[in-house]
Amino acid sequence: MQKAKLDPFVFYTSMIFILLATVLLVVFRNSAEPVLDDVMSFITFKMDWAFQFLTFGLFIFLIWLAFSKYGKIKLGEGKPEFSSFSWGAMLFTAGMGTSIMYWSMIEPISYFDGPPFGIEPGSQEAAEWALTYGLFHWGISAWSLYAFPTVVIAYSYFVRKRPSLKISTALSGALGKYSEGWVAKLIDVLVIWSLVGGLGTSLGLGVPMVSAVVGSILNIEPSLGMDAIIVTLITIIYSSSAYLGLHKGIRRLSDINIYLAVALALFVFIAGPTSFIMTYFSNSFGMMLQNFTFMSFHTDPIGKGGFPQGWTVFYWAWFSATAMFMGLFVARISKGRTLRELITHMLLWGSIGGWVYFLVFGGYSMNLQLQGIVDVAKTLADQGGPAAVVDILRSLPLDTLLLPFFVIVGVIFLSTSMDSATYILAAVATKELQPGEDPARWHRMIWGAVMAILSLSLLLIGGLRVIQTSAVVVAVPIFIIYLLLLVSLVRWLRQDYPTSKRQ
């Protein structure tokens, strides 16, 4: 098999853009932050309805597509390339990362202290909505944003047999001849930037959390030096995994990740107030189902409390910005699946994975708060999320063993997000990639090195936040890309399965 060739324009333009944009954003971050914050406010307050209609509309479209005659369309020939377990493990760990570890503990407490609908903070009603909104934000809506680009890219790659893992290629049904021009190339560069910023968000959440837990174990204060050591360790792991490729590296690390993540959740479930965790989840899950449509479209235009904009719309923008990476990666590993399998597995297993973590860690954290065992809300307000995570973990039995185990899971979760991202960065900057073919190893290693240097530099000079914000800001053009992907897929389905062939 021929070696996958570099796409010089996408590769070099992306490298120059990342370097230049990062330097400018960091050097001028004092003036850049207010501008980016204004753009963010515009997205969340002026485009709230747009992201809500997009997210709910994609969910309805995906359900229709999965159970229509198109659901039987097979992606590639032969048996699935990966077992159902490994496939599910890779798509979940790539999509969630350490974010699910952090927010499953912190988000319910945040809602308890700052609830929606004008509810009194710290009240019984606030407690009932605390877990409900967490289940909503990390459930089917989020995975609909991930699943739709995956479907279009997989259809382009396996059914249309376009040998390229690029968003521009998946848009060719809508863009036509322009899918080969400079506009398409710039779209790929934009996707790379959103991916780099998305990884910055994962590191910005995950590294301080892991660092705080390590500091608690060693009884020392977390520091930039400790953060740098953790990033270096993660870099070694994800670079090794990406170097070994999908089968020997990324798949195996994802499998290990899922086993450890389940073991961690199972321990907390058994060691914690199991009965309360289950009854609280049951009540919250029922509230989420009952109010799903209302929560999907709630904008609070009269009260103007800002809750849906600050949480729900921000999440939809964030997930949209990182969804193109998810679509590219999951499409690549979905050979042999049908569209129905792809959609239902992503929506179902992705959501269940998130719900299990909120069930266990969200329920446990809220029990600590409600029973007065640990004032998590106070720690969160005074010292921040990482310190609150440490307080929650310290309250569990066998904490001297649990904390190191938590660190291991956190490091591997970060590594699984990074190795799949490094793989896709290389794939997007590759001219052609036939089914079963990987980007060149040296190419993957270059992106691994770039991400490592960028992450360490931003941590040391305190520029992570501005990169995170800029990545979510690209959700505006990404919104347009979603619409173009929809046009592309509908046109292809009409061409490949015209009305006269319908049964």
Short mmCIF file of C-alpha atoms in Angstrom, two decimals:
data_model
loop_
_atom_site.label_atom_id
_atom_site.label_comp_id
_atom_site.label_asym_id
_atom_site.label_seq_id
_atom_site.Cartn_x
_atom_site.Cartn_y
_atom_site.Cartn_z
CA MET A 1 0.00 0.00 0.00
CA GLN A 2 1.28 3.44 -0.89
CA LYS A 3 2.21 5.77 1.92
CA ALA A 4 -0.35 8.47 2.60
CA LYS A 5 0.91 11.75 1.17
CA LEU A 6 0.91 15.08 2.94
CA ASP A 7 -1.46 17.85 1.83
CA PRO A 8 1.09 20.71 1.78
CA PHE A 9 -1.42 23.57 1.73
CA VAL A 10 -3.50 22.30 4.67
CA PHE A 11 -0.43 21.19 6.66
CA TYR A 12 1.70 24.30 6.33
CA THR A 13 -1.19 26.77 6.46
CA SER A 14 -2.48 25.09 9.62
CA MET A 15 0.94 25.13 11.25
CA ILE A 16 1.52 28.80 10.40
CA PHE A 17 -2.01 29.77 11.47
CA ILE A 18 -1.80 27.88 14.78
CA LEU A 19 1.60 29.40 15.57
CA LEU A 20 0.63 32.93 14.54
CA ALA A 21 -2.84 32.89 16.12
CA THR A 22 -1.52 31.41 19.37
CA VAL A 23 1.29 33.95 19.66
CA LEU A 24 -1.03 36.87 18.87
CA LEU A 25 -3.78 35.68 21.22
CA VAL A 26 -1.32 35.15 24.07
CA VAL A 27 0.73 38.33 23.54
CA PHE A 28 -2.42 40.45 23.24
CA ARG A 29 -4.58 38.37 25.55
CA ASN A 30 -5.49 41.34 27.77
CA SER A 31 -7.10 43.04 24.80
CA ALA A 32 -8.15 39.80 23.06
CA GLU A 33 -10.11 38.37 26.00
CA PRO A 34 -12.76 41.13 26.10
CA VAL A 35 -13.25 40.86 22.33
CA LEU A 36 -13.57 37.07 22.45
CA ASP A 37 -15.90 37.32 25.45
CA ASP A 38 -18.09 39.76 23.49
CA VAL A 39 -18.22 37.35 20.58
CA MET A 40 -19.03 34.53 22.99
CA SER A 41 -21.86 36.59 24.48
CA PHE A 42 -23.15 37.25 20.96
CA ILE A 43 -23.17 33.51 20.22
CA THR A 44 -24.90 32.51 23.46
CA PHE A 45 -27.41 35.37 23.68
CA LYS A 46 -28.14 36.27 20.04
CA MET A 47 -27.81 32.83 18.47
CA ASP A 48 -29.31 30.83 21.34
CA TRP A 49 -32.43 29.93 19.34
CA ALA A 50 -30.32 28.93 16.31
CA PHE A 51 -28.18 26.43 18.23
CA GLN A 52 -31.24 25.07 20.01
CA PHE A 53 -33.16 24.48 16.77
CA LEU A 54 -30.04 22.98 15.18
CA THR A 55 -29.46 20.54 18.06
CA PHE A 56 -33.08 19.40 18.38
CA GLY A 57 -33.51 19.27 14.60
CA LEU A 58 -30.45 17.04 14.20
CA PHE A 59 -31.82 14.68 16.85
CA ILE A 60 -35.14 14.33 14.97
CA PHE A 61 -33.37 13.94 11.61
CA LEU A 62 -31.02 11.24 12.95
CA ILE A 63 -33.88 9.22 14.43
CA TRP A 64 -35.73 9.41 11.11
CA LEU A 65 -32.59 8.47 9.15
CA ALA A 66 -31.78 5.51 11.41
CA PHE A 67 -35.21 3.92 11.07
CA SER A 68 -35.85 4.81 7.44
CA LYS A 69 -34.76 2.59 4.55
CA TYR A 70 -31.47 4.49 4.55
CA GLY A 71 -30.63 3.00 7.94
CA LYS A 72 -29.69 -0.26 6.22
CA ILE A 73 -26.93 1.37 4.17
CA LYS A 74 -23.65 -0.35 5.02
CA LEU A 75 -20.44 1.60 5.48
CA GLY A 76 -17.84 -0.33 3.53
CA GLU A 77 -17.65 -4.00 2.74
CA GLY A 78 -17.03 -6.98 5.00
CA LYS A 79 -17.30 -7.33 8.76
CA PRO A 80 -16.86 -4.42 11.19
CA GLU A 81 -13.20 -3.47 11.60
CA PHE A 82 -13.48 -3.35 15.40
CA SER A 83 -15.50 -5.28 17.97
CA SER A 84 -18.57 -3.50 19.36
CA PHE A 85 -16.82 -3.04 22.71
CA SER A 86 -13.66 -1.49 21.25
CA TRP A 87 -15.67 0.63 18.83
CA GLY A 88 -17.86 1.95 21.64
CA ALA A 89 -14.83 2.49 23.88
CA MET A 90 -13.02 4.56 21.27
CA LEU A 91 -16.00 6.75 20.38
CA PHE A 92 -16.85 7.40 24.05
CA THR A 93 -13.32 8.15 25.26
CA ALA A 94 -12.64 10.40 22.25
CA GLY A 95 -15.86 12.34 22.83
CA MET A 96 -15.87 12.72 26.61
CA GLY A 97 -12.31 12.64 27.98
CA THR A 98 -11.67 14.00 31.47
CA SER A 99 -14.51 16.48 30.98
CA ILE A 100 -17.01 13.84 32.12
CA MET A 101 -14.91 13.08 35.23
CA TYR A 102 -14.82 16.74 36.18
CA TRP A 103 -18.31 17.93 35.30
CA SER A 104 -20.14 14.87 36.69
CA MET A 105 -19.02 16.04 40.14
CA ILE A 106 -18.98 19.81 39.68
CA GLU A 107 -21.98 20.51 37.44
CA PRO A 108 -24.78 19.36 39.79
CA ILE A 109 -23.24 21.40 42.62
CA SER A 110 -23.06 24.44 40.31
CA TYR A 111 -26.77 24.09 39.48
CA PHE A 112 -27.66 23.58 43.13
CA ASP A 113 -25.92 26.87 43.94
CA GLY A 114 -27.08 28.68 40.76
CA PRO A 115 -30.30 27.01 39.59
CA PRO A 116 -32.44 27.87 36.54
CA PHE A 117 -35.98 29.31 36.38
CA GLY A 118 -35.41 31.79 39.21
CA ILE A 119 -35.38 28.97 41.77
CA GLU A 120 -33.94 29.79 45.19
CA PRO A 121 -30.29 28.60 45.42
CA GLY A 122 -29.77 25.70 47.83
CA SER A 123 -33.48 24.87 47.97
CA GLN A 124 -35.15 21.47 47.59
CA GLU A 125 -36.31 22.43 44.10
CA ALA A 126 -32.76 23.46 43.17
CA ALA A 127 -31.53 20.02 44.32
CA GLU A 128 -34.12 18.29 42.14
CA TRP A 129 -33.00 20.19 39.03
CA ALA A 130 -29.27 19.88 39.81
CA LEU A 131 -28.75 16.40 38.39
CA THR A 132 -31.56 16.76 35.83
CA TYR A 133 -29.73 19.42 33.85
CA GLY A 134 -26.46 17.48 34.01
CA LEU A 135 -28.17 14.44 32.46
CA PHE A 136 -29.70 16.69 29.80
CA HIS A 137 -26.45 18.42 28.82
CA TRP A 138 -24.40 15.21 28.55
CA GLY A 139 -27.08 13.08 26.90
CA ILE A 140 -28.75 12.59 23.55
CA SER A 141 -28.60 16.24 22.42
CA ALA A 142 -24.82 16.42 22.80
CA TRP A 143 -24.37 13.12 21.00
CA SER A 144 -26.70 14.25 18.20
CA LEU A 145 -24.24 17.08 17.52
CA TYR A 146 -21.46 14.46 17.41
CA ALA A 147 -23.35 11.84 15.41
CA PHE A 148 -24.56 13.92 12.48
CA PRO A 149 -21.12 14.95 11.08
CA THR A 150 -20.02 11.34 11.65
CA VAL A 151 -22.84 10.05 9.43
CA VAL A 152 -22.05 12.44 6.57
CA ILE A 153 -18.29 11.85 6.72
CA ALA A 154 -18.73 8.06 6.94
CA TYR A 155 -21.14 8.13 3.98
CA SER A 156 -18.65 10.16 1.94
CA TYR A 157 -15.72 7.91 2.91
CA PHE A 158 -17.24 4.43 2.66
CA VAL A 159 -20.30 4.73 0.38
CA ARG A 160 -19.21 7.50 -1.97
CA LYS A 161 -15.65 6.15 -1.70
CA ARG A 162 -14.03 9.56 -1.43
CA PRO A 163 -10.54 8.66 -0.09
CA SER A 164 -10.17 11.61 2.22
CA LEU A 165 -10.92 12.22 5.89
CA LYS A 166 -11.67 15.90 5.56
CA ILE A 167 -14.72 18.02 6.25
CA SER A 168 -14.30 19.71 2.86
CA THR A 169 -14.70 16.32 1.16
CA ALA A 170 -17.86 15.59 3.14
CA LEU A 171 -19.20 18.97 1.97
CA SER A 172 -18.67 18.19 -1.72
CA GLY A 173 -22.34 17.29 -2.14
CA ALA A 174 -23.23 20.88 -1.24
CA LEU A 175 -20.16 22.76 -2.51
CA GLY A 176 -19.75 20.91 -5.81
CA LYS A 177 -16.65 22.09 -7.70
CA TYR A 178 -15.74 24.46 -4.84
CA SER A 179 -14.97 21.47 -2.59
CA GLU A 180 -11.55 21.26 -4.26
CA GLY A 181 -10.65 24.94 -4.09
CA TRP A 182 -9.11 27.28 -1.55
CA VAL A 183 -12.42 27.73 0.29
CA ALA A 184 -12.45 24.02 1.06
CA LYS A 185 -8.83 24.13 2.18
CA LEU A 186 -9.60 26.98 4.56
CA ILE A 187 -12.51 24.99 5.98
CA ASP A 188 -10.06 22.18 6.81
CA VAL A 189 -7.71 24.67 8.47
CA LEU A 190 -10.66 26.01 10.50
CA VAL A 191 -11.52 22.47 11.62
CA ILE A 192 -7.91 21.93 12.71
CA TRP A 193 -8.02 25.13 14.76
CA SER A 194 -11.30 24.11 16.43
CA LEU A 195 -9.71 20.76 17.27
CA VAL A 196 -6.58 22.38 18.73
CA GLY A 197 -8.74 24.69 20.84
CA GLY A 198 -10.98 21.80 21.90
CA LEU A 199 -7.92 19.93 23.13
CA GLY A 200 -6.92 23.08 24.99
CA THR A 201 -10.28 22.97 26.76
CA SER A 202 -9.76 19.32 27.73
CA LEU A 203 -6.29 20.06 29.05
CA GLY A 204 -7.50 23.23 30.74
CA LEU A 205 -10.01 21.19 32.74
CA GLY A 206 -8.17 17.89 33.10
CA VAL A 207 -4.62 18.88 33.98
CA PRO A 208 -5.46 21.18 36.95
CA MET A 209 -7.85 18.52 38.29
CA VAL A 210 -5.24 15.75 38.08
CA SER A 211 -2.60 18.12 39.46
CA ALA A 212 -4.80 18.98 42.48
CA VAL A 213 -5.33 15.28 43.25
CA VAL A 214 -1.59 14.57 42.93
CA GLY A 215 -0.90 17.52 45.23
CA SER A 216 -3.32 16.10 47.78
CA ILE A 217 -1.64 12.67 47.62
CA LEU A 218 1.85 14.15 48.08
CA ASN A 219 0.61 16.82 50.50
CA ILE A 220 2.05 19.63 48.39
CA GLU A 221 0.52 22.61 46.59
CA PRO A 222 -0.20 22.12 42.86
CA SER A 223 2.18 24.14 40.69
CA LEU A 224 2.99 24.90 37.07
CA GLY A 225 5.90 22.48 37.37
CA MET A 226 3.53 19.69 38.36
CA ASP A 227 1.20 20.60 35.50
CA ALA A 228 4.16 20.41 33.11
CA ILE A 229 5.15 16.95 34.41
CA ILE A 230 1.57 15.70 33.94
CA VAL A 231 1.39 17.09 30.39
CA THR A 232 4.75 15.45 29.60
CA LEU A 233 3.50 12.10 30.90
CA ILE A 234 0.29 12.41 28.87
CA THR A 235 2.35 13.31 25.79
CA ILE A 236 4.50 10.18 26.14
CA ILE A 237 1.39 7.98 26.46
CA TYR A 238 -0.66 9.49 23.62
CA SER A 239 2.33 9.79 21.28
CA SER A 240 3.15 6.11 21.82
CA SER A 241 -0.48 5.17 21.25
CA ALA A 242 -0.80 7.30 18.09
CA TYR A 243 2.51 5.90 16.79
CA LEU A 244 1.27 2.32 17.19
CA GLY A 245 -1.87 3.22 15.21
CA LEU A 246 -5.56 2.48 15.53
CA HIS A 247 -5.43 -1.25 16.23
CA LYS A 248 -2.34 -1.67 18.39
CA GLY A 249 -2.38 1.71 20.12
CA ILE A 250 -5.57 3.78 20.22
CA ARG A 251 -7.94 0.79 20.45
CA ARG A 252 -6.03 -0.89 23.28
CA LEU A 253 -5.66 2.32 25.29
CA SER A 254 -9.39 3.04 24.89
CA ASP A 255 -10.26 -0.49 26.06
CA ILE A 256 -8.08 -0.06 29.16
CA ASN A 257 -9.62 3.36 29.74
CA ILE A 258 -13.17 2.00 29.78
CA TYR A 259 -12.30 -0.87 32.15
CA LEU A 260 -10.67 1.55 34.61
CA ALA A 261 -13.44 4.15 34.28
CA VAL A 262 -16.11 1.52 34.99
CA ALA A 263 -14.12 0.17 37.95
CA LEU A 264 -13.86 3.69 39.42
CA ALA A 265 -17.58 4.36 39.01
CA LEU A 266 -18.48 0.94 40.41
CA PHE A 267 -16.39 1.51 43.54
CA VAL A 268 -18.00 4.89 44.26
CA PHE A 269 -21.45 3.44 43.57
CA ILE A 270 -20.93 0.59 46.08
CA ALA A 271 -18.98 2.59 48.67
CA GLY A 272 -21.34 5.56 48.52
CA PRO A 273 -25.03 5.91 49.45
CA THR A 274 -26.19 3.44 46.78
CA SER A 275 -29.90 3.70 47.57
CA PHE A 276 -29.89 7.52 47.44
CA ILE A 277 -27.81 7.53 44.25
CA MET A 278 -30.35 5.30 42.49
CA THR A 279 -33.50 7.05 43.74
CA TYR A 280 -32.03 10.49 43.03
CA PHE A 281 -31.04 9.42 39.51
CA SER A 282 -34.47 7.88 38.87
CA ASN A 283 -36.21 11.10 39.90
CA SER A 284 -33.81 13.28 37.90
CA PHE A 285 -33.99 11.05 34.82
CA GLY A 286 -37.80 11.23 34.93
CA MET A 287 -37.68 15.03 35.18
CA MET A 288 -35.24 15.15 32.26
CA LEU A 289 -37.51 13.03 30.05
CA GLN A 290 -40.62 14.97 31.06
CA ASN A 291 -39.01 18.35 30.36
CA PHE A 292 -36.71 17.39 27.48
CA THR A 293 -38.43 19.52 24.83
CA PHE A 294 -38.79 22.53 27.15
CA MET A 295 -35.12 22.36 28.22
CA SER A 296 -34.12 22.02 24.56
CA PHE A 297 -35.77 25.35 23.66
CA HIS A 298 -35.69 27.29 26.94
CA THR A 299 -34.14 30.77 26.45
CA ASP A 300 -35.59 32.65 29.45
CA PRO A 301 -36.50 35.75 27.35
CA ILE A 302 -38.63 37.33 30.10
CA GLY A 303 -36.61 36.67 33.26
CA LYS A 304 -33.28 37.04 31.41
CA GLY A 305 -31.42 35.12 34.08
CA GLY A 306 -28.83 33.90 31.55
CA PHE A 307 -28.86 30.26 32.69
CA PRO A 308 -29.69 28.65 29.30
CA GLN A 309 -27.17 30.89 27.53
CA GLY A 310 -24.41 30.36 30.09
CA TRP A 311 -24.85 26.59 30.20
CA THR A 312 -27.01 24.94 27.52
CA VAL A 313 -26.16 27.16 24.54
CA PHE A 314 -22.49 27.32 25.56
CA TYR A 315 -22.41 23.51 25.66
CA TRP A 316 -24.06 23.20 22.24
CA ALA A 317 -21.51 25.68 20.81
CA TRP A 318 -18.62 23.83 22.49
CA PHE A 319 -19.81 20.40 21.32
CA SER A 320 -20.37 21.80 17.81
CA ALA A 321 -16.82 23.15 17.69
CA THR A 322 -15.34 19.74 18.59
CA ALA A 323 -17.91 17.64 16.69
CA MET A 324 -16.03 17.80 13.39
CA PHE A 325 -13.09 16.00 15.01
CA MET A 326 -15.45 13.41 16.49
CA GLY A 327 -17.11 12.94 13.14
CA LEU A 328 -13.81 12.36 11.37
CA PHE A 329 -12.50 9.93 14.00
CA VAL A 330 -15.67 7.86 14.54
CA ALA A 331 -16.30 7.70 10.79
CA ARG A 332 -12.80 6.25 10.32
CA ILE A 333 -13.42 3.43 12.85
CA SER A 334 -16.95 2.58 11.67
CA LYS A 335 -16.20 0.37 8.66
CA GLY A 336 -18.66 -2.50 8.38
CA ARG A 337 -21.43 -0.80 10.37
CA THR A 338 -24.80 0.29 9.01
CA LEU A 339 -26.02 3.87 9.33
CA ARG A 340 -28.63 2.58 11.82
CA GLU A 341 -25.93 0.99 13.96
CA LEU A 342 -23.76 4.10 13.78
CA ILE A 343 -26.56 6.46 14.82
CA THR A 344 -28.17 4.32 17.51
CA HIS A 345 -24.86 3.29 19.09
CA MET A 346 -23.56 6.85 19.23
CA LEU A 347 -26.80 8.27 20.65
CA LEU A 348 -27.44 5.39 23.03
CA TRP A 349 -24.03 4.29 24.30
CA GLY A 350 -22.56 7.78 24.30
CA SER A 351 -25.48 9.06 26.38
CA ILE A 352 -25.51 6.06 28.73
CA GLY A 353 -21.80 6.49 29.44
CA GLY A 354 -22.34 10.13 30.42
CA TRP A 355 -25.45 9.32 32.43
CA VAL A 356 -23.67 6.59 34.42
CA TYR A 357 -20.96 9.03 35.52
CA PHE A 358 -23.53 11.68 36.48
CA LEU A 359 -25.60 9.02 38.24
CA VAL A 360 -22.65 7.92 40.39
CA PHE A 361 -20.50 11.01 40.90
CA GLY A 362 -23.28 13.58 40.63
CA GLY A 363 -25.46 11.64 43.06
CA TYR A 364 -22.56 11.11 45.47
CA SER A 365 -21.52 14.79 45.39
CA MET A 366 -25.07 16.00 45.97
CA ASN A 367 -25.48 13.61 48.90
CA LEU A 368 -22.35 15.06 50.51
CA GLN A 369 -23.82 18.55 50.08
CA LEU A 370 -27.37 17.77 51.20
CA GLN A 371 -26.32 15.73 54.24
CA GLY A 372 -23.81 18.38 55.33
CA ILE A 373 -20.92 15.89 55.17
CA VAL A 374 -18.83 18.13 52.88
CA ASP A 375 -19.75 21.67 51.83
CA VAL A 376 -18.75 21.13 48.22
CA ALA A 377 -20.49 24.31 47.07
CA LYS A 378 -18.36 26.43 49.44
CA THR A 379 -15.12 24.80 48.30
CA LEU A 380 -16.16 25.28 44.68
CA ALA A 381 -16.91 28.97 45.25
CA ASP A 382 -13.81 29.71 47.36
CA GLN A 383 -11.10 27.47 45.87
CA GLY A 384 -12.38 26.31 42.49
CA GLY A 385 -13.34 23.03 40.83
CA PRO A 386 -10.11 21.02 41.26
CA ALA A 387 -10.15 21.62 45.06
CA ALA A 388 -13.82 20.58 45.18
CA VAL A 389 -12.96 17.36 43.32
CA VAL A 390 -10.28 16.59 45.92
CA ASP A 391 -12.76 17.17 48.78
CA ILE A 392 -15.27 14.83 47.18
CA LEU A 393 -12.70 12.06 46.64
CA ARG A 394 -11.22 12.48 50.14
CA SER A 395 -14.65 11.75 51.66
CA LEU A 396 -14.67 8.23 50.18
CA PRO A 397 -13.34 5.16 52.02
CA LEU A 398 -9.88 3.89 51.02
CA ASP A 399 -9.06 7.37 49.73
CA THR A 400 -5.33 6.68 49.93
CA LEU A 401 -5.81 4.04 47.23
CA LEU A 402 -8.65 5.77 45.40
CA LEU A 403 -6.83 9.04 44.70
CA PRO A 404 -3.86 7.44 42.85
CA PHE A 405 -6.34 5.31 40.90
CA PHE A 406 -8.29 8.47 39.99
CA VAL A 407 -5.06 10.07 38.74
CA ILE A 408 -4.34 7.05 36.53
CA VAL A 409 -7.86 7.14 35.04
CA GLY A 410 -7.59 10.90 34.50
CA VAL A 411 -4.23 10.66 32.74
CA ILE A 412 -5.45 7.83 30.49
CA PHE A 413 -8.70 9.69 29.72
CA LEU A 414 -6.68 12.71 28.61
CA SER A 415 -4.34 10.48 26.62
CA THR A 416 -7.19 8.74 24.76
CA SER A 417 -8.62 12.12 23.73
CA MET A 418 -5.20 13.30 22.58
CA ASP A 419 -4.16 10.19 20.65
CA SER A 420 -7.36 10.12 18.60
CA ALA A 421 -7.03 13.89 18.03
CA THR A 422 -3.41 13.56 16.90
CA TYR A 423 -4.48 10.82 14.48
CA ILE A 424 -7.22 13.02 13.00
CA LEU A 425 -5.01 16.12 12.77
CA ALA A 426 -2.65 14.05 10.64
CA ALA A 427 -5.55 12.62 8.62
CA VAL A 428 -7.01 16.06 7.80
CA ALA A 429 -3.57 17.22 6.61
CA THR A 430 -3.19 14.14 4.37
CA LYS A 431 -4.17 14.22 0.67
CA GLU A 432 -5.79 10.80 0.43
CA LEU A 433 -6.49 8.08 2.97
CA GLN A 434 -7.86 4.77 1.69
CA PRO A 435 -10.04 2.61 3.98
CA GLY A 436 -7.73 0.69 6.31
CA GLU A 437 -4.88 3.14 5.73
CA ASP A 438 -3.38 5.31 8.48
CA PRO A 439 -1.65 8.71 8.17
CA ALA A 440 2.13 8.38 8.09
CA ARG A 441 3.71 7.74 11.49
CA TRP A 442 6.10 10.67 11.21
CA HIS A 443 3.12 12.89 10.39
CA ARG A 444 1.26 11.72 13.53
CA MET A 445 4.38 12.32 15.60
CA ILE A 446 4.73 15.88 14.29
CA TRP A 447 1.20 16.73 15.40
CA GLY A 448 1.85 15.01 18.72
CA ALA A 449 4.93 17.17 19.24
CA VAL A 450 3.09 20.34 18.20
CA MET A 451 0.27 19.65 20.66
CA ALA A 452 2.75 18.89 23.45
CA ILE A 453 4.80 22.06 22.90
CA LEU A 454 1.66 24.18 22.52
CA SER A 455 0.06 22.74 25.67
CA LEU A 456 3.17 23.19 27.80
CA SER A 457 3.77 26.71 26.53
CA LEU A 458 0.18 27.81 27.15
CA LEU A 459 0.15 26.29 30.63
CA LEU A 460 3.40 28.02 31.59
CA ILE A 461 2.39 31.46 30.32
CA GLY A 462 -1.26 31.21 31.32
CA GLY A 463 -2.73 31.48 27.83
CA LEU A 464 -5.01 28.42 27.81
CA ARG A 465 -8.25 30.26 28.49
CA VAL A 466 -8.00 32.59 25.51
CA ILE A 467 -7.32 29.63 23.17
CA GLN A 468 -10.30 27.74 24.63
CA THR A 469 -12.58 30.72 24.09
CA SER A 470 -11.35 31.29 20.54
CA ALA A 471 -12.07 27.63 19.74
CA VAL A 472 -15.70 27.92 20.84
CA VAL A 473 -16.02 31.18 18.86
CA VAL A 474 -15.48 29.15 15.66
CA ALA A 475 -18.86 27.56 16.42
CA VAL A 476 -20.38 30.34 14.26
CA PRO A 477 -18.82 29.14 10.97
CA ILE A 478 -19.19 25.55 12.20
CA PHE A 479 -22.95 26.22 12.44
CA ILE A 480 -22.92 26.99 8.70
CA ILE A 481 -20.89 23.82 8.07
CA TYR A 482 -23.63 21.79 9.79
CA LEU A 483 -26.20 23.19 7.36
CA LEU A 484 -23.93 22.45 4.38
CA LEU A 485 -23.37 18.89 5.66
CA LEU A 486 -27.14 18.43 5.78
CA VAL A 487 -27.51 19.65 2.19
CA SER A 488 -24.63 17.40 1.12
CA LEU A 489 -26.10 14.24 2.66
CA VAL A 490 -29.65 14.86 1.38
CA ARG A 491 -28.36 15.42 -2.16
CA TRP A 492 -26.29 12.23 -2.07
CA LEU A 493 -29.19 10.16 -0.75
CA ARG A 494 -31.46 11.49 -3.50
CA GLN A 495 -28.83 10.74 -6.16
CA ASP A 496 -27.91 7.29 -4.87
CA TYR A 497 -31.46 6.21 -3.97
CA PRO A 498 -33.81 8.04 -6.37
CA THR A 499 -37.60 7.93 -5.92
CA SER A 500 -38.08 5.41 -8.75
CA LYS A 501 -36.07 2.83 -6.77
CA ARG A 502 -38.10 3.22 -3.62
CA GLN A 503 -40.08 0.19 -2.61
#
